[in-house]
Amino acid sequence: MPRPGACRRRPAIVSVPSAVAAALLLLLQARTPAQTPLNLYGRGASGANGVVAAAKPDASQAGIAILKMGGNAVDAAVATGFALGVLEPNASGIGGGGFMLIKLASMREAAVVDFRPTAPAAAAPDMFALDERGRPIGNASVEGGLASAVPGEVKGLLYALEHYGSGKLTRAQVIQPAVDWAERGIPVTANLAQIIKDNFAKLRKYEHGLAIYSVDGFPPEAGDTLVNTDLAATLRRIQAEGADAVYAGDIAARIVAEVRKRGGVLTLEDLATYQVKERKPVVGSYRGYTLIAAPPPSGGTHVLQLLNLAEQLGVAALPEQSAEAAHAWAEACKLVFADRTRYSADPDFVRVPVAGLVSKAYAKTLAALVRPDAVLPAPAPPGDPAKYESGSTTSYAVMDRDGNMVAVTKTINMFFGSGVVVPGTGIVMGDDMDDFEARPGSANSIQPGKRMLSSMSPTLVLDPQGRPFMALGSPGATRIIPTLAQVISNVVDRGMPIQAAINAPRLYQGRTGGVSIEGRYSINAYNGLVRLGHAVTVSPDYDPAYGGVHAVLLDREGKVLHGGADPRRDGQAAGY
Amino acid sequence: MTRTTPIAAAASAIAAAAALPAAFMLAAASAAAAQTFALAAPIAEKPAFVTTVGQSADIEMVKVLLERAAVPHTANAQAKAADLAASGAKTLIVVLGGSTKGLGAAGISVDAELDRARALLAEAKRLKLTVIGVHVGGEARRGQLSDRFIQAAVPACQYVVAVAEGDKDGFISRLCGTAIPIDKVERTSRAVEPLKRAFR
């Protein structure tokens, strides 16, 4: 096994002068807005004392500032989380929720803080009127009041601070960087400018968002600054009053009024009774490394399941970016996503066979279904893949010199969530209700108080001696699961440095449909997959749909932490 | 919400960077305000019909531009040639630039979108409508996909308005050549004025 941290990358694309290659190259040149301009430099960072890797450089710096003040990794993660709600308002914030995975050096077992949004008490399995294709009419699960669940972010972050923070820093101190950025104004990057342009219709429709995220009524341009004094005022209230500032009183009343005005069913009671849940992590291993992940309704179970299959199929021994390796990943993904659809849901409502799903024995039976010379049929009829295409969400990781590890993934679901922005508060309400199955009868169908299934999978990795090694996570909807598995494989199997592991081209295979590969994937793998019978789609070179992995890795020999951040979005790590 | 106004922001940003005297910066701001336009006189009649060539979400920005320019219009991102005659519009505005996501959402292939655009532009010519191209997506709305749509539509335009960032390489200007007047603006909101001037 190569030593993780050693670099032995090979050219990703071998030129083959053929019609297929020419067509592929044409596709490779197609750029997506979010990668313009693409900057591969300066994404990673190292430090002996602590590293934070997040989707915005200023959010990473917010975490570092807290570490320098004497805070621990959880303090830094909470500060980074609040800062991301300001700096990356399209992806997460007070109107959403997520999962935080914590392993302090003093803890024998990691803890999972589940602050996923919850269906309101008045929600019902048939609350969305469906069209003939089974989709909510008028995009009602994605846009407007009905799309919003009971948010968990503020209660979740403050729960983590209270229970796992160092106790050396106050709530006001860890929230202060977020307040500062909201008042000072956030820099509009090319990525954010394009996201706002793409969501301009939604922001116009629910006008309070347009008032914040526009300049003269138009989407801002890169280089502009967006000030959000309303959000700053809300954050100041949280500094002073804690979670009650949002879950009770006048701000809660404003949230409820705006959501209901836009057709929702949220009540003050829903907000007042929202509960953070602390869950036991799901634990597995990959080639001697211990994997600790968030359990259902999060997606960590399936990251472990996918890596179990990769282990059984011998991916590590297959040449990097070969057709054989790509085929193994694609087939394993099909099997994993079939199980996810069948079994995964909120474990408080549905029994999820987690132990079986992550067992090595079960992986062996699934691996036996994979043939090197044939393609498995898609296990289910075509569904509605567009439903799972939200590329929003954010993920970040923190490790400090004391061996504390934190990985967080949080979201308002689609970019700018439901579009509903609570006037006077700067709060963008999420559209997490879309993550439920809109039809009754499924494990993941809507029920009052239930948490919707998620692919969010913050993950911690311990080295073969059981010591802290890596913390990571990613946004990207269902792509999160194969993306994280591939990055872990890149580090463990290929010995890539963390930034190279993140930059490396990715593959995605869902429950149905064909294989998607990023543009830089090897042409030999492309040709080999096609020969085997896979339907292959080539995406742009650095496609934000494949996630935005942020990770911190401890190089024990060098006694230094390395942070890696994803160039597919605005990621940049910071360390000291 | 923002604290900046376009000209003042540009002036203050440049001044801050270069530490130049305020008087010089005011002159720079005045010069920006005194932009000249390519059209000597209006060329288009109201009302307008707006569609995309490439299914980008930029059509939403163009709708706001036309509202600000007091140009009555109807918009249909997937309009067919027959829709044009039925609309009673006197001007066709095509929003230039491709979007993979937009094409996917509309269920239209690149070739089908090009066919739709060509048919629409041919119908506009037959109806003797003025055609104005608008490119407000900047650099993100360029590249192999977008350029195919821009290349197909610009030669059929009588006037083009573009955000300068999207024409840094002169691609749109070269397509316009000397026959098609083009106005380039620094940011989307500045496209109101040239569009207003284009209509009688």
CSV table of C-alpha atoms in Angstrom, one decimal, chain B:
chain,number,residue,atom,x,y,z
B,1,MET,CA,-28.7,45.0,-0.3
B,2,THR,CA,-25.6,46.8,-1.4
B,3,ARG,CA,-23.8,49.9,-0.5
B,4,THR,CA,-22.5,50.5,-4.0
B,5,THR,CA,-23.7,52.5,-6.9
B,6,PRO,CA,-22.0,51.6,-10.2
B,7,ILE,CA,-20.1,54.7,-11.1
B,8,ALA,CA,-19.3,55.7,-7.5
B,9,ALA,CA,-18.2,52.2,-6.7
B,10,ALA,CA,-15.9,52.1,-9.8
B,11,ALA,CA,-14.4,55.4,-8.9
B,12,SER,CA,-13.9,54.6,-5.3
B,13,ALA,CA,-12.4,51.2,-6.0
B,14,ILE,CA,-9.9,52.6,-8.5
B,15,ALA,CA,-9.1,55.5,-6.2
B,16,ALA,CA,-8.5,53.2,-3.3
B,17,ALA,CA,-6.3,51.0,-5.3
B,18,ALA,CA,-4.2,53.7,-6.9
B,19,ALA,CA,-4.5,56.4,-4.2
B,20,LEU,CA,-5.3,58.9,-6.9
B,21,PRO,CA,-6.7,62.4,-6.2
B,22,ALA,CA,-10.5,62.6,-5.8
B,23,ALA,CA,-10.8,65.2,-8.5
B,24,PHE,CA,-9.3,62.8,-11.0
B,25,MET,CA,-11.7,60.1,-10.0
B,26,LEU,CA,-14.7,62.4,-10.4
B,27,ALA,CA,-13.5,63.1,-13.9
B,28,ALA,CA,-13.3,59.3,-14.5
B,29,ALA,CA,-16.8,58.8,-13.2
B,30,SER,CA,-18.1,61.6,-15.5
B,31,ALA,CA,-16.4,60.0,-18.4
B,32,ALA,CA,-18.0,56.7,-17.6
B,33,ALA,CA,-21.4,58.4,-17.5
B,34,ALA,CA,-20.8,60.0,-20.8
B,35,GLN,CA,-20.7,56.7,-22.7
B,36,THR,CA,-21.5,57.0,-26.4
B,37,PHE,CA,-23.7,54.5,-28.2
B,38,ALA,CA,-23.4,52.7,-31.5
B,39,LEU,CA,-26.9,53.6,-32.7
B,40,ALA,CA,-27.3,57.1,-34.1
B,41,ALA,CA,-31.1,56.7,-34.0
B,42,PRO,CA,-33.6,54.1,-32.7
B,43,ILE,CA,-34.1,51.1,-35.0
B,44,ALA,CA,-36.8,49.1,-33.2
B,45,GLU,CA,-40.5,49.3,-32.6
B,46,LYS,CA,-42.4,48.3,-29.5
B,47,PRO,CA,-43.6,45.8,-28.4
B,48,ALA,CA,-40.9,43.2,-28.2
B,49,PHE,CA,-40.9,39.4,-28.1
B,50,VAL,CA,-38.1,37.8,-26.0
B,51,THR,CA,-36.7,34.3,-26.4
B,52,THR,CA,-33.4,32.6,-25.6
B,53,VAL,CA,-31.0,31.1,-28.0
B,54,GLY,CA,-29.4,28.5,-25.8
B,55,GLN,CA,-32.0,28.2,-23.0
B,56,SER,CA,-30.0,30.2,-20.4
B,57,ALA,CA,-31.5,31.7,-17.3
B,58,ASP,CA,-30.2,35.1,-18.5
B,59,ILE,CA,-33.7,35.7,-20.0
B,60,GLU,CA,-34.8,36.8,-16.5
B,61,MET,CA,-32.3,39.6,-16.5
B,62,VAL,CA,-33.3,40.7,-20.0
B,63,LYS,CA,-36.9,40.9,-18.9
B,64,VAL,CA,-35.9,43.2,-16.1
B,65,LEU,CA,-33.8,45.3,-18.5
B,66,LEU,CA,-36.8,45.7,-20.8
B,67,GLU,CA,-39.1,46.7,-17.9
B,68,ARG,CA,-36.5,49.3,-16.9
B,69,ALA,CA,-36.3,50.5,-20.5
B,70,ALA,CA,-40.1,50.8,-20.6
B,71,VAL,CA,-40.3,48.3,-23.5
B,72,PRO,CA,-43.5,46.3,-23.4
B,73,HIS,CA,-42.8,42.7,-24.1
B,74,THR,CA,-43.8,39.1,-23.9
B,75,ALA,CA,-41.3,36.3,-23.2
B,76,ASN,CA,-41.2,32.7,-24.1
B,77,ALA,CA,-37.9,30.8,-23.7
B,78,GLN,CA,-39.0,28.0,-26.0
B,79,ALA,CA,-41.0,30.0,-28.5
B,80,LYS,CA,-41.6,28.5,-31.9
B,81,ALA,CA,-41.7,30.5,-35.2
B,82,ALA,CA,-45.5,30.4,-35.2
B,83,ASP,CA,-45.5,32.1,-31.8
B,84,LEU,CA,-43.7,35.1,-33.2
B,85,ALA,CA,-46.5,36.1,-35.7
B,86,ALA,CA,-49.2,35.4,-33.1
B,87,SER,CA,-47.5,37.7,-30.6
B,88,GLY,CA,-47.9,40.9,-32.7
B,89,ALA,CA,-44.4,41.9,-31.7
B,90,LYS,CA,-42.5,44.3,-33.9
B,91,THR,CA,-39.1,43.4,-32.5
B,92,LEU,CA,-37.5,40.1,-31.6
B,93,ILE,CA,-34.9,40.1,-28.8
B,94,VAL,CA,-32.7,37.0,-28.6
B,95,VAL,CA,-30.9,36.3,-25.3
B,96,LEU,CA,-27.6,34.8,-26.4
B,97,GLY,CA,-25.7,32.0,-24.6
B,98,GLY,CA,-26.2,28.3,-23.9
B,99,SER,CA,-26.9,26.5,-20.6
B,100,THR,CA,-26.6,22.8,-20.3
B,101,LYS,CA,-28.9,22.9,-17.3
B,102,GLY,CA,-31.5,25.0,-19.2
B,103,LEU,CA,-31.4,22.8,-22.2
B,104,GLY,CA,-31.8,19.8,-19.9
B,105,ALA,CA,-34.7,21.3,-18.0
B,106,ALA,CA,-36.4,22.1,-21.3
B,107,GLY,CA,-35.7,18.7,-22.7
B,108,ILE,CA,-34.0,20.2,-25.8
B,109,SER,CA,-30.8,19.0,-27.5
B,110,VAL,CA,-28.3,21.5,-28.8
B,111,ASP,CA,-29.1,20.7,-32.4
B,112,ALA,CA,-32.9,21.1,-31.7
B,113,GLU,CA,-32.3,24.4,-30.0
B,114,LEU,CA,-30.2,25.6,-33.0
B,115,ASP,CA,-33.0,24.5,-35.4
B,116,ARG,CA,-35.5,26.3,-33.3
B,117,ALA,CA,-33.4,29.5,-33.3
B,118,ARG,CA,-32.8,29.4,-37.0
B,119,ALA,CA,-36.5,28.9,-37.7
B,120,LEU,CA,-37.4,31.8,-35.4
B,121,LEU,CA,-34.8,34.1,-36.9
B,122,ALA,CA,-36.0,33.2,-40.4
B,123,GLU,CA,-39.6,34.0,-39.4
B,124,ALA,CA,-38.5,37.3,-37.9
B,125,LYS,CA,-36.9,38.2,-41.2
B,126,ARG,CA,-40.0,37.2,-43.1
B,127,LEU,CA,-42.1,39.3,-40.8
B,128,LYS,CA,-39.6,42.2,-41.2
B,129,LEU,CA,-39.0,42.4,-37.5
B,130,THR,CA,-36.0,44.1,-36.0
B,131,VAL,CA,-33.8,41.5,-34.3
B,132,ILE,CA,-31.7,42.6,-31.3
B,133,GLY,CA,-29.2,40.2,-29.6
B,134,VAL,CA,-28.4,40.6,-25.9
B,135,HIS,CA,-25.6,38.8,-24.2
B,136,VAL,CA,-25.5,39.5,-20.4
B,137,GLY,CA,-24.0,36.3,-19.1
B,138,GLY,CA,-20.4,37.4,-19.3
B,139,GLU,CA,-17.6,35.0,-19.6
B,140,ALA,CA,-19.6,32.2,-18.0
B,141,ARG,CA,-22.0,32.3,-21.0
B,142,ARG,CA,-19.1,31.7,-23.4
B,143,GLY,CA,-17.3,28.6,-24.4
B,144,GLN,CA,-17.9,25.8,-26.9
B,145,LEU,CA,-21.6,25.4,-26.1
B,146,SER,CA,-22.6,29.1,-25.9
B,147,ASP,CA,-20.4,30.1,-28.9
B,148,ARG,CA,-22.4,27.8,-31.2
B,149,PHE,CA,-25.6,29.7,-30.3
B,150,ILE,CA,-24.0,33.1,-30.4
B,151,GLN,CA,-22.5,32.2,-33.8
B,152,ALA,CA,-25.9,31.1,-35.1
B,153,ALA,CA,-27.8,34.2,-33.9
B,154,VAL,CA,-25.6,37.3,-34.1
B,155,PRO,CA,-25.4,37.5,-37.9
B,156,ALA,CA,-29.3,37.7,-38.0
B,157,CYS,CA,-29.3,40.7,-35.6
B,158,GLN,CA,-29.5,44.3,-36.5
B,159,TYR,CA,-28.1,45.4,-33.1
B,160,VAL,CA,-26.3,43.7,-30.2
B,161,VAL,CA,-25.9,44.7,-26.6
B,162,ALA,CA,-23.3,42.8,-24.6
B,163,VAL,CA,-21.7,42.9,-21.2
B,164,ALA,CA,-18.1,43.5,-22.0
B,165,GLU,CA,-16.7,40.6,-19.9
B,166,GLY,CA,-18.4,38.2,-22.3
B,167,ASP,CA,-16.6,39.7,-25.3
B,168,LYS,CA,-13.1,40.0,-23.9
B,169,ASP,CA,-11.7,38.0,-26.8
B,170,GLY,CA,-13.7,40.1,-29.3
B,171,PHE,CA,-15.7,37.0,-30.5
B,172,ILE,CA,-19.0,38.8,-30.5
B,173,SER,CA,-17.6,42.0,-32.0
B,174,ARG,CA,-16.0,40.0,-34.8
B,175,LEU,CA,-19.3,38.4,-35.6
B,176,CYS,CA,-20.9,41.8,-35.7
B,177,GLY,CA,-18.2,43.1,-38.0
B,178,THR,CA,-18.9,46.5,-39.4
B,179,ALA,CA,-22.4,45.7,-40.4
B,180,ILE,CA,-24.0,45.2,-37.0
B,181,PRO,CA,-23.7,47.9,-34.4
B,182,ILE,CA,-22.7,46.7,-31.0
B,183,ASP,CA,-22.7,48.4,-27.6
B,184,LYS,CA,-20.7,46.9,-24.8
B,185,VAL,CA,-21.5,47.8,-21.2
B,186,GLU,CA,-19.6,47.1,-18.0
B,187,ARG,CA,-22.4,45.4,-16.1
B,188,THR,CA,-25.9,44.1,-16.7
B,189,SER,CA,-27.7,47.1,-15.3
B,190,ARG,CA,-26.0,49.4,-17.7
B,191,ALA,CA,-27.7,47.7,-20.6
B,192,VAL,CA,-30.9,49.5,-19.9
B,193,GLU,CA,-29.8,52.7,-21.6
B,194,PRO,CA,-28.7,51.3,-24.9
B,195,LEU,CA,-31.8,49.2,-25.1
B,196,LYS,CA,-34.0,52.2,-24.3
B,197,ARG,CA,-32.3,54.1,-27.1
B,198,ALA,CA,-32.8,51.3,-29.6
B,199,PHE,CA,-36.6,51.7,-29.4
B,200,ARG,CA,-38.7,54.4,-30.8
